[in-house]
Short mmCIF file of C-alpha atoms and ligand atoms in Angstrom, two decimals:
data_model
loop_
_atom_site.label_atom_id
_atom_site.label_comp_id
_atom_site.label_asym_id
_atom_site.label_seq_id
_atom_site.Cartn_x
_atom_site.Cartn_y
_atom_site.Cartn_z
CA MET A 1 1.99 22.03 -15.07
CA LYS A 2 3.77 22.27 -11.43
CA PHE A 3 1.84 22.25 -8.53
CA GLU A 4 2.98 26.05 -8.24
CA ASP A 5 0.11 26.88 -11.15
CA TYR A 6 -2.78 24.75 -9.35
CA ARG A 7 -5.72 26.78 -8.03
CA ILE A 8 -4.75 25.15 -5.00
CA SER A 9 -4.04 27.01 -1.45
CA ASP A 10 -0.85 28.39 -0.50
CA GLU A 11 -0.36 26.42 2.26
CA ILE A 12 -1.24 23.29 0.53
CA LYS A 13 1.53 24.18 -2.11
CA LYS A 14 3.48 24.87 0.58
CA SER A 15 3.88 21.50 2.16
CA LEU A 16 3.92 19.95 -1.01
CA SER A 17 7.24 21.95 -2.41
CA LYS A 18 8.22 20.76 1.46
CA LEU A 19 7.32 17.02 0.55
CA GLY A 20 9.63 17.51 -2.67
CA PHE A 21 6.50 16.93 -4.68
CA LYS A 22 7.24 19.72 -7.81
CA LYS A 23 5.08 18.45 -10.23
CA PRO A 24 1.99 16.10 -10.36
CA THR A 25 2.78 12.16 -11.36
CA ASP A 26 0.25 11.43 -13.88
CA ILE A 27 -2.84 10.12 -11.67
CA GLN A 28 -2.40 13.16 -9.86
CA PHE A 29 -2.76 15.56 -12.86
CA LYS A 30 -5.72 13.64 -14.27
CA ALA A 31 -7.49 12.76 -11.20
CA ILE A 32 -7.43 16.33 -9.39
CA PRO A 33 -9.37 18.38 -11.35
CA PRO A 34 -12.40 16.21 -11.57
CA ILE A 35 -12.28 15.35 -7.39
CA MET A 36 -11.84 19.83 -7.01
CA LYS A 37 -15.07 19.50 -8.99
CA GLY A 38 -17.23 17.16 -6.98
CA GLU A 39 -17.45 14.41 -9.55
CA ASP A 40 -16.88 10.78 -8.44
CA VAL A 41 -14.06 9.45 -9.79
CA LEU A 42 -12.92 5.82 -9.97
CA ALA A 43 -8.90 5.90 -10.76
CA ILE A 44 -6.88 2.90 -11.02
CA ALA A 45 -3.20 3.61 -11.79
CA GLN A 46 -0.03 1.68 -10.89
CA THR A 47 1.82 1.07 -7.53
CA GLY A 48 3.66 3.97 -6.08
CA THR A 49 2.69 6.26 -8.57
CA GLY A 50 1.11 9.01 -5.92
CA LYS A 51 -2.47 7.89 -5.45
CA THR A 52 -2.93 9.25 -2.08
CA ALA A 53 -2.01 12.76 -2.84
CA ALA A 54 -4.21 12.74 -5.64
CA PHE A 55 -7.07 12.32 -3.60
CA ALA A 56 -5.96 14.40 -0.24
CA ILE A 57 -4.64 17.42 -2.28
CA PRO A 58 -8.30 18.07 -3.56
CA VAL A 59 -9.75 17.26 -0.57
CA LEU A 60 -7.65 18.97 1.73
CA ASP A 61 -8.06 21.94 -0.25
CA ARG A 62 -11.87 22.12 -0.36
CA LEU A 63 -12.22 21.57 3.57
CA GLN A 64 -9.30 24.45 4.29
CA PHE A 65 -12.01 26.54 2.36
CA SER A 66 -14.81 25.53 3.59
CA LYS A 67 -13.13 25.86 7.58
CA ASN A 68 -12.55 28.93 6.89
CA ARG A 69 -16.11 30.39 5.93
CA LYS A 70 -16.99 28.45 9.56
CA ARG A 71 -19.02 25.68 8.11
CA GLY A 72 -20.57 23.62 10.64
CA ASP A 73 -18.64 20.95 12.27
CA GLY A 74 -18.50 16.89 11.80
CA ILE A 75 -16.84 14.54 9.69
CA LYS A 76 -16.54 15.62 6.06
CA CYS A 77 -14.56 13.23 4.65
CA VAL A 78 -14.04 8.99 5.25
CA VAL A 79 -10.93 7.42 3.69
CA MET A 80 -11.62 3.18 4.07
CA VAL A 81 -8.61 1.62 3.92
CA PRO A 82 -7.90 -2.50 4.73
CA THR A 83 -5.15 -2.42 7.26
CA ARG A 84 -3.92 -0.71 9.91
CA GLU A 85 -0.80 0.02 8.95
CA LEU A 86 -2.28 1.79 5.92
CA ALA A 87 -4.68 3.94 7.85
CA LEU A 88 -2.02 5.49 9.64
CA GLN A 89 0.07 5.97 6.77
CA ILE A 90 -2.22 7.76 4.98
CA THR A 91 -3.10 9.84 7.72
CA THR A 92 0.74 10.57 7.89
CA VAL A 93 -0.06 11.97 4.19
CA PHE A 94 -3.20 13.87 4.68
CA ASN A 95 -1.25 15.91 8.21
CA GLU A 96 1.65 16.26 5.86
CA ILE A 97 0.02 17.79 2.88
CA GLY A 98 -2.42 20.09 5.50
CA ARG A 99 0.40 21.09 7.86
CA GLY A 100 -0.77 24.87 7.70
CA THR A 101 -3.90 24.36 6.93
CA ARG A 102 -6.77 23.58 10.06
CA VAL A 103 -7.80 20.52 8.67
CA GLN A 104 -7.89 17.92 11.22
CA THR A 105 -7.34 14.14 10.04
CA PHE A 106 -7.50 11.47 12.75
CA CYS A 107 -7.78 7.25 12.06
CA VAL A 108 -9.08 4.65 13.68
CA TYR A 109 -7.97 0.88 13.47
CA GLY A 110 -9.17 -1.91 15.32
CA GLY A 111 -6.48 -4.00 17.53
CA VAL A 112 -6.45 -1.27 19.98
CA GLU A 113 -8.44 -0.02 22.77
CA GLN A 114 -11.41 2.10 21.58
CA GLY A 115 -11.12 5.26 24.55
CA PRO A 116 -8.45 7.34 23.23
CA GLN A 117 -9.88 7.15 19.90
CA ILE A 118 -13.42 8.24 21.25
CA ALA A 119 -11.61 10.93 23.28
CA LYS A 120 -10.15 12.33 20.19
CA LEU A 121 -13.43 12.00 17.57
CA GLU A 122 -14.90 14.30 20.52
CA ASP A 123 -12.62 17.06 19.63
CA GLY A 124 -13.71 17.15 16.04
CA ILE A 125 -12.40 16.45 13.16
CA ASP A 126 -12.70 16.86 9.62
CA ILE A 127 -11.22 13.98 7.84
CA LEU A 128 -11.07 10.04 9.47
CA VAL A 129 -9.14 7.51 8.01
CA ALA A 130 -10.77 3.95 9.11
CA THR A 131 -10.22 0.37 8.71
CA PRO A 132 -14.04 -0.68 7.98
CA GLY A 133 -14.81 -2.90 11.31
CA ARG A 134 -13.73 -0.36 13.95
CA LEU A 135 -15.59 2.43 12.10
CA PHE A 136 -18.62 0.24 11.84
CA ASP A 137 -17.84 -0.49 15.83
CA LEU A 138 -17.73 3.32 16.51
CA VAL A 139 -20.79 4.40 14.28
CA SER A 140 -22.90 1.40 16.23
CA GLN A 141 -21.82 3.03 19.34
CA GLY A 142 -22.75 6.44 18.29
CA HIS A 143 -19.30 7.78 19.00
CA ILE A 144 -19.00 8.77 15.55
CA HIS A 145 -21.74 10.45 12.96
CA LEU A 146 -21.35 10.39 9.42
CA HIS A 147 -24.63 12.48 8.13
CA ARG A 148 -21.94 15.52 7.50
CA VAL A 149 -19.87 13.34 5.00
CA GLU A 150 -19.39 15.08 1.86
CA THR A 151 -16.69 12.64 0.82
CA LEU A 152 -16.13 9.16 0.91
CA ILE A 153 -13.01 7.10 -0.58
CA LEU A 154 -12.35 3.48 -1.00
CA ASP A 155 -8.21 3.43 -0.81
CA GLU A 156 -7.53 -0.24 -2.09
CA ALA A 157 -11.18 -0.20 -3.37
CA ASP A 158 -10.93 -3.40 -5.39
CA HIS A 159 -9.83 -4.97 -1.95
CA MET A 160 -12.29 -2.91 0.02
CA LEU A 161 -15.08 -4.15 -2.30
CA ASP A 162 -14.37 -7.72 -2.26
CA LEU A 163 -15.87 -10.53 0.45
CA GLY A 164 -14.13 -9.75 3.22
CA PHE A 165 -15.19 -6.19 3.57
CA ILE A 166 -18.12 -5.56 1.46
CA HIS A 167 -20.85 -6.45 4.27
CA ASP A 168 -19.35 -3.35 6.48
CA ILE A 169 -19.30 -1.18 3.66
CA ARG A 170 -22.90 -1.53 2.44
CA GLN A 171 -23.84 -1.05 6.10
CA LEU A 172 -21.69 2.16 6.62
CA ILE A 173 -22.62 3.65 3.33
CA THR A 174 -26.46 3.93 4.80
CA LYS A 175 -24.94 5.54 7.19
CA LEU A 176 -23.74 8.39 4.64
CA PRO A 177 -25.92 11.18 3.35
CA ARG A 178 -27.19 9.97 -0.54
CA GLN A 179 -25.64 13.39 -1.64
CA ARG A 180 -21.75 12.62 -1.64
CA GLN A 181 -18.71 12.21 -3.72
CA THR A 182 -17.45 9.03 -3.82
CA LEU A 183 -13.82 8.07 -4.92
CA PHE A 184 -12.06 4.43 -5.69
CA PHE A 185 -8.35 4.22 -6.04
CA SER A 186 -6.62 1.03 -6.96
CA ALA A 187 -4.28 -0.50 -8.61
CA THR A 188 -6.02 -3.14 -9.80
CA ILE A 189 -9.77 -4.02 -10.41
CA ASN A 190 -11.73 -6.70 -12.06
CA GLU A 191 -14.59 -6.17 -13.95
CA LYS A 192 -17.19 -7.62 -11.16
CA ILE A 193 -15.84 -5.07 -8.63
CA LYS A 194 -16.18 -2.42 -11.24
CA GLU A 195 -20.01 -2.86 -11.87
CA LEU A 196 -19.99 -3.19 -8.12
CA ALA A 197 -18.26 0.02 -7.73
CA TYR A 198 -20.76 2.06 -10.31
CA SER A 199 -23.48 0.35 -8.39
CA LEU A 200 -22.95 2.44 -5.62
CA VAL A 201 -22.82 5.98 -7.03
CA ASN A 202 -25.19 8.03 -8.49
CA LYS A 203 -23.00 10.25 -11.24
CA PRO A 204 -21.58 7.88 -14.20
CA VAL A 205 -17.80 7.42 -12.53
CA ARG A 206 -14.74 9.06 -14.47
CA ILE A 207 -12.02 6.27 -15.29
CA GLN A 208 -8.97 7.70 -14.72
CA ILE A 209 -5.54 5.74 -16.31
CA SER A 210 -6.19 1.84 -16.90
CA PRO A 211 -2.98 0.58 -17.08
CA LYS A 212 -2.25 -2.48 -19.94
CA ASP A 213 0.75 -3.59 -17.28
CA PRO A 214 -0.47 -3.59 -13.62
CA VAL A 215 3.25 -3.78 -12.63
CA ALA A 216 4.93 -0.65 -11.84
CA LYS A 217 7.63 0.21 -14.63
CA ASN A 218 9.84 1.32 -12.41
CA VAL A 219 9.99 -2.74 -10.88
CA ASP A 220 12.09 -5.26 -12.48
CA HIS A 221 10.43 -8.35 -11.85
CA SER A 222 11.30 -12.00 -12.50
CA VAL A 223 10.83 -15.59 -11.46
CA MET A 224 13.08 -18.48 -10.30
CA PHE A 225 12.59 -21.76 -10.48
CA VAL A 226 13.48 -23.35 -6.17
CA GLU A 227 12.84 -26.34 -4.88
CA MET A 228 10.16 -25.75 -1.67
CA ASP A 229 13.17 -26.72 0.34
CA ASP A 230 15.93 -25.02 -1.08
CA LYS A 231 14.04 -21.79 -0.96
CA ARG A 232 16.09 -20.77 2.64
CA PHE A 233 19.58 -21.23 0.79
CA PHE A 234 17.97 -18.50 -2.18
CA LEU A 235 17.03 -16.32 0.25
CA GLU A 236 20.29 -16.11 2.54
CA ARG A 237 21.92 -15.99 -0.91
CA VAL A 238 19.86 -13.08 -2.39
CA VAL A 239 20.44 -11.12 1.32
CA LYS A 240 23.95 -11.80 1.11
CA GLN A 241 24.43 -10.70 -2.12
CA ASN A 242 22.35 -7.57 -1.18
CA ALA A 243 23.41 -6.83 2.19
CA ASP A 244 23.26 -3.06 2.21
CA LYS A 245 19.62 -2.83 1.10
CA LYS A 246 16.28 -3.15 2.36
CA ILE A 247 14.59 -6.56 1.34
CA LEU A 248 10.62 -7.47 1.48
CA ALA A 249 10.28 -11.18 1.80
CA PHE A 250 6.74 -12.34 1.27
CA VAL A 251 5.64 -15.90 2.37
CA ARG A 252 1.87 -17.74 2.44
CA THR A 253 1.40 -17.87 6.07
CA LYS A 254 1.98 -16.64 9.42
CA VAL A 255 3.66 -20.18 10.47
CA ARG A 256 5.69 -20.14 7.49
CA ALA A 257 7.17 -16.45 8.38
CA GLU A 258 8.08 -17.25 11.78
CA ARG A 259 10.07 -20.26 10.39
CA VAL A 260 11.82 -18.50 7.71
CA VAL A 261 12.85 -15.98 10.21
CA ALA A 262 14.51 -18.69 12.43
CA ALA A 263 16.05 -20.10 9.49
CA MET A 264 17.74 -16.82 8.45
CA GLU A 265 18.82 -16.25 11.82
CA ARG A 266 20.52 -19.77 12.47
CA VAL A 267 22.71 -18.19 9.19
CA GLY A 268 23.59 -15.42 11.34
CA ILE A 269 21.11 -12.86 9.49
CA GLU A 270 18.79 -10.40 11.61
CA ALA A 271 14.89 -11.05 10.10
CA ILE A 272 11.53 -9.61 11.84
CA SER A 273 8.18 -10.67 10.90
CA ILE A 274 4.90 -8.97 10.43
CA HIS A 275 1.60 -10.71 10.22
CA GLY A 276 -2.03 -11.09 11.43
CA GLY A 277 -1.03 -12.90 14.33
CA LYS A 278 0.88 -10.06 15.92
CA GLU A 279 -0.23 -7.59 18.22
CA GLN A 280 -0.81 -3.98 17.22
CA LYS A 281 1.78 -2.90 19.22
CA ASP A 282 4.58 -5.03 17.74
CA ARG A 283 3.16 -4.56 14.10
CA ILE A 284 3.60 -0.77 14.86
CA ASP A 285 7.60 -1.57 16.59
CA VAL A 286 8.31 -3.82 13.52
CA MET A 287 7.47 -1.42 10.82
CA ARG A 288 9.42 0.96 12.71
CA LYS A 289 12.37 -0.90 12.56
CA PHE A 290 12.14 -1.65 9.00
CA LYS A 291 11.63 2.01 8.01
CA SER A 292 14.63 2.90 9.76
CA GLY A 293 16.49 0.15 8.26
CA GLU A 294 17.62 -1.28 11.72
CA VAL A 295 16.29 -4.46 10.40
CA LYS A 296 17.04 -4.94 6.36
CA LEU A 297 14.62 -7.98 6.00
CA LEU A 298 11.08 -8.08 6.62
CA ILE A 299 9.40 -11.13 6.58
CA ALA A 300 5.96 -10.42 5.60
CA THR A 301 2.21 -12.34 4.85
CA ASP A 302 0.24 -10.32 2.59
CA VAL A 303 -1.38 -8.30 5.41
CA SER A 304 1.22 -5.39 4.49
CA ALA A 305 1.20 -5.95 0.63
CA ARG A 306 -1.92 -3.25 0.41
CA GLY A 307 -0.29 0.36 0.04
CA ILE A 308 2.16 0.11 2.12
CA ASP A 309 4.75 2.64 1.17
CA ILE A 310 8.10 2.23 2.74
CA PRO A 311 11.30 4.16 1.35
CA GLN A 312 14.00 2.31 -0.05
CA VAL A 313 12.90 -1.34 -0.07
CA GLU A 314 14.76 -2.02 -3.19
CA TYR A 315 14.08 -5.85 -3.24
CA VAL A 316 11.19 -7.69 -2.93
CA VAL A 317 11.20 -11.35 -2.70
CA ASN A 318 8.10 -13.81 -3.38
CA TYR A 319 9.31 -16.43 -0.91
CA ASP A 320 5.97 -17.74 -1.86
CA LEU A 321 3.62 -17.16 -4.64
CA PRO A 322 0.64 -15.11 -3.51
CA GLU A 323 -2.69 -17.37 -4.20
CA GLN A 324 -4.61 -13.99 -5.49
CA PRO A 325 -3.24 -13.15 -8.54
CA GLU A 326 -3.91 -9.75 -8.11
CA ASN A 327 -1.72 -9.68 -5.07
CA TYR A 328 1.29 -10.14 -6.98
CA VAL A 329 1.43 -6.85 -8.63
CA HIS A 330 0.72 -5.44 -4.76
CA ARG A 331 3.65 -7.30 -3.34
CA VAL A 332 5.99 -6.46 -6.04
CA GLY A 333 4.54 -2.92 -5.86
CA ARG A 334 6.32 -2.31 -2.47
CA THR A 335 9.28 -1.55 -4.47
CA GLY A 336 10.35 0.98 -7.20
CA ARG A 337 7.58 3.53 -5.49
CA GLY A 338 7.42 7.51 -6.69
CA THR A 339 10.76 7.98 -8.60
CA GLU A 340 12.72 4.77 -7.58
CA LYS A 341 13.51 1.39 -9.04
CA GLY A 342 13.02 -1.75 -7.51
CA ILE A 343 14.05 -5.71 -8.22
CA ALA A 344 11.76 -8.38 -7.45
CA VAL A 345 12.20 -12.19 -7.43
CA SER A 346 9.67 -15.09 -7.29
CA PHE A 347 11.00 -18.39 -6.01
CA CYS A 348 8.91 -21.12 -7.76
CA ALA A 349 8.61 -24.67 -6.75
CA PRO A 350 7.42 -27.12 -8.68
CA GLU A 351 3.98 -27.46 -6.94
CA GLU A 352 3.51 -23.69 -7.65
CA LYS A 353 3.47 -23.72 -11.08
CA PRO A 354 -0.20 -23.71 -11.37
CA ILE A 355 -0.47 -20.58 -9.38
CA LEU A 356 2.14 -19.16 -11.29
CA ASP A 357 0.42 -19.81 -14.52
CA GLU A 358 -2.55 -18.02 -13.37
CA ILE A 359 -0.74 -15.20 -11.69
CA GLN A 360 0.66 -14.52 -15.91
CA LYS A 361 -2.78 -15.16 -17.23
CA TYR A 362 -3.82 -12.21 -15.12
CA LEU A 363 -0.89 -9.90 -16.08
CA THR A 364 -1.63 -11.24 -19.77
CA LYS A 365 1.85 -11.55 -20.19
CA ASP A 366 5.22 -14.19 -19.03
CA ILE A 367 7.45 -13.14 -16.59
CA LYS A 368 10.69 -13.09 -17.25
CA VAL A 369 12.49 -16.48 -15.92
CA MET A 370 16.03 -16.01 -13.94
CA GLU A 371 17.62 -18.94 -15.02
CA VAL A 372 19.83 -21.08 -12.63
CA GLU A 373 22.30 -23.19 -14.14
CA LYS A 374 22.90 -26.34 -12.33
CA GLU A 375 26.21 -25.78 -10.73
CA ASP A 376 24.72 -22.08 -9.54
CA TYR A 377 22.13 -23.65 -8.05
CA GLU A 378 24.25 -26.36 -6.26
CA ALA A 379 26.56 -23.68 -5.02
CA THR A 380 23.84 -21.72 -3.62
CA LEU A 381 23.47 -24.56 -1.19
CA ASP A 382 26.83 -24.70 -0.49
CA PHE A 383 27.30 -20.98 0.09
CA SER A 384 25.11 -21.41 2.78
CA ALA A 385 26.39 -21.07 6.15
CA ALA A 386 23.74 -23.63 7.23
CA ALA A 387 26.43 -25.81 5.03
CA LYS A 388 28.99 -25.18 7.53
CA TYR A 389 27.02 -27.35 9.95
CA ASP A 390 27.27 -29.88 6.86
CA TRP A 391 23.54 -30.84 6.54
CA LYS A 392 23.96 -33.85 4.06
CA ALA A 393 25.77 -35.12 7.15
CA LEU A 394 23.12 -34.27 9.77
CA ILE A 395 20.33 -36.06 7.11
CA LYS A 396 22.50 -38.94 6.38
CA GLU A 397 23.10 -39.35 10.59
CA ALA A 398 19.58 -39.10 11.11
CA GLU A 399 18.56 -41.66 8.35
CA GLU A 400 21.59 -43.72 10.01
CA THR A 401 19.46 -43.32 13.25
CA ASP A 402 16.47 -44.35 11.65
CA GLU A 403 17.86 -47.48 10.53
CA LYS A 404 19.17 -47.92 14.41
CA ILE A 405 15.55 -47.71 15.36
CA LYS A 406 14.19 -49.84 12.62
CA ALA A 407 16.92 -52.49 13.14
CA ALA A 408 16.57 -52.74 17.11
CA LYS A 409 12.72 -52.69 16.15
CA ALA A 410 12.83 -55.82 14.40
CA LYS A 411 15.18 -57.13 16.72
CA LYS A 412 12.75 -56.48 19.33
CA ALA A 413 9.94 -58.60 17.32
CA LYS A 414 12.21 -61.00 16.71
CA SER A 415 12.96 -61.65 20.24
CA LYS A 416 9.46 -61.67 20.97
CA ALA A 417 8.23 -64.20 18.37
CA LYS A 418 10.81 -66.20 19.65
CA LYS A 419 9.88 -65.88 23.24
CA LYS A 420 6.07 -66.80 21.91
CA LYS A 421 7.78 -70.03 20.25
P1 ADP B 501 0.42 4.79 -4.79
O1 ADP B 501 -0.66 4.41 -3.59
O2 ADP B 501 -0.23 4.90 -5.93
O3 ADP B 501 0.86 3.09 -4.64
P2 ADP B 501 1.76 6.32 -2.52
O4 ADP B 501 0.63 7.43 -2.57
O5 ADP B 501 1.85 5.77 -1.70
O6 ADP B 501 1.38 5.54 -3.84
O7 ADP B 501 2.93 7.70 -3.07
C1 ADP B 501 3.91 6.72 -3.57
C2 ADP B 501 5.28 7.24 -3.57
O8 ADP B 501 5.44 8.48 -4.20
C3 ADP B 501 5.09 8.06 -1.95
O9 ADP B 501 6.73 8.15 -1.25
C4 ADP B 501 5.44 9.74 -2.45
O10 ADP B 501 5.57 10.35 -1.45
C5 ADP B 501 5.37 9.61 -3.67
N1 ADP B 501 4.73 10.98 -4.56
C6 ADP B 501 3.84 10.89 -4.39
N2 ADP B 501 3.45 12.10 -5.31
C7 ADP B 501 4.78 12.54 -5.69
C8 ADP B 501 5.07 13.98 -6.84
N3 ADP B 501 4.01 15.02 -7.11
N4 ADP B 501 6.12 14.01 -6.66
C9 ADP B 501 7.03 13.51 -5.79
N5 ADP B 501 7.15 11.94 -5.45
C10 ADP B 501 5.55 12.07 -4.98
MG1 MG B 502 -1.72 3.73 -2.41
#
C-alpha cells in the first residue's frame, strides 16, 4: 500500500511525496491505523525504520481535522524525548510533514533561556516536543497547561521510563487528562519497563513489531580486539581509509572525547566532539557541521546515541564499548538508516571483554569478530602519522630521562649519606 491510498489529508500526502516517502515502512504500516483509531500503542521497531513518521502522520492528520472544525485551543499533543538534539529533530519532522496544514509544532528544552520559549508558547501551539526537565519547569511556573492534551508520546520510551526521567514523567502525567491516548516508541525495551509502560495506560497496549535481532539489518557490525592504548591508531586508520565518509565515534567519557579529538588533530585529522559538558549553542553548531559534512569525524558520548538521524553517516566506531548493553544497539543504529547501509566496528580492549560479553548476552548472539593479524596490527601502529614523530623513540627518551633522574637522586642520597658519616 502506498501513502497515496491512505485516508489522510491531501496536504500530508503532498508533504510525504516531497520528502520522497512513497510507501510506509513496516512500523508505519502497522502503527498508523491503530493510532488513527485512538488506541494506545507500544511500538518496538529497529533503529532507522521511520518511527517518527509512524506517530507524526496520524497525529498531524487528526489535529488538522480538528483544527479545521475550530475546536478550542491549547496543546493537544506532547512528545517527550531524552535529548535536546532529538527534540529539534522531531520538531523538524512534524513541521515537514505538517507543512500545508495549520497545525503548529514547537519544542522546548533545557540549556537555553526560557524567555523566547515562553513567548512562543503564548502564541498558541498544537504539538509540543519537549525534554522532561524543561517541560516540568514550564508547567510548574504555569506557562504550559496540559489539560487539553489528547495524545502523549514517549519516544525512546525505555529510556524515558528509566531512572533518570521516570520521576519527572510521573509528575507530568498527573497533569494530563485521564482520558487520553498514550504511545510508546523505541528500538529496545525490557520486561520491567514494559510492565511500567502498561501501568501508565488505561486500555491494553498493542505491541506492533518486536524484532528478534535488535540491530537493524542495514548495519554490518563487528568487533575488533585492540589494546586500550592503541585505539587511536586504529581510529586514525579507519578515518584515513574512509576519507570520503562521515564517521561517528563513541567514547565513554567527556574527557576521553576531548582526548581523542586532540589525538586525531596531532595526526592531521579534523574532528569535533559532542557531550553533556558542552554549551547548548556549541552542541547545535557541532551537529550542523557534522550534518553538512563540513567536519567528517564526530566524537560523541552517549548523549547523542538516542534517536539522532544524521544522513549519510556511513561508519560508526565504538571507540569504547558502551556500558549499557542496549546502548550498543542505539549507537550502531546511527548508521544504516532508512534505506541506507552502514558499517559499525567496536574496539574491544582486553579489560572491556566483560562488557562485550554483556552486550552479546543482550543481543542473544555473538558479534562477528574482525580478525587482525599480528603484522597488520603492527602495520597499523606504523601507519600512524604519529609514527613519524617516532613515538617509540619518544618513549625510550622518556625512560632514559626517568633513569637519569633516578640516578641523580641516588647520587644525591649517597652524598647525603656520606655527609652524615
Ligand atoms: P527511527 O526513529 O525508527 O530510528 P526515523 O524516524 O529517525 O527512524 O527515520 C529514519 C530515516 O528514515 C529518516 O531519515 C527518515 O526520513 C526516513 N524515512 C522514514 N519513513 C520513510 C518512508 N516511509 N520512506 C522513506 N524513508 C523514510
Ligand atoms: Mg526515533
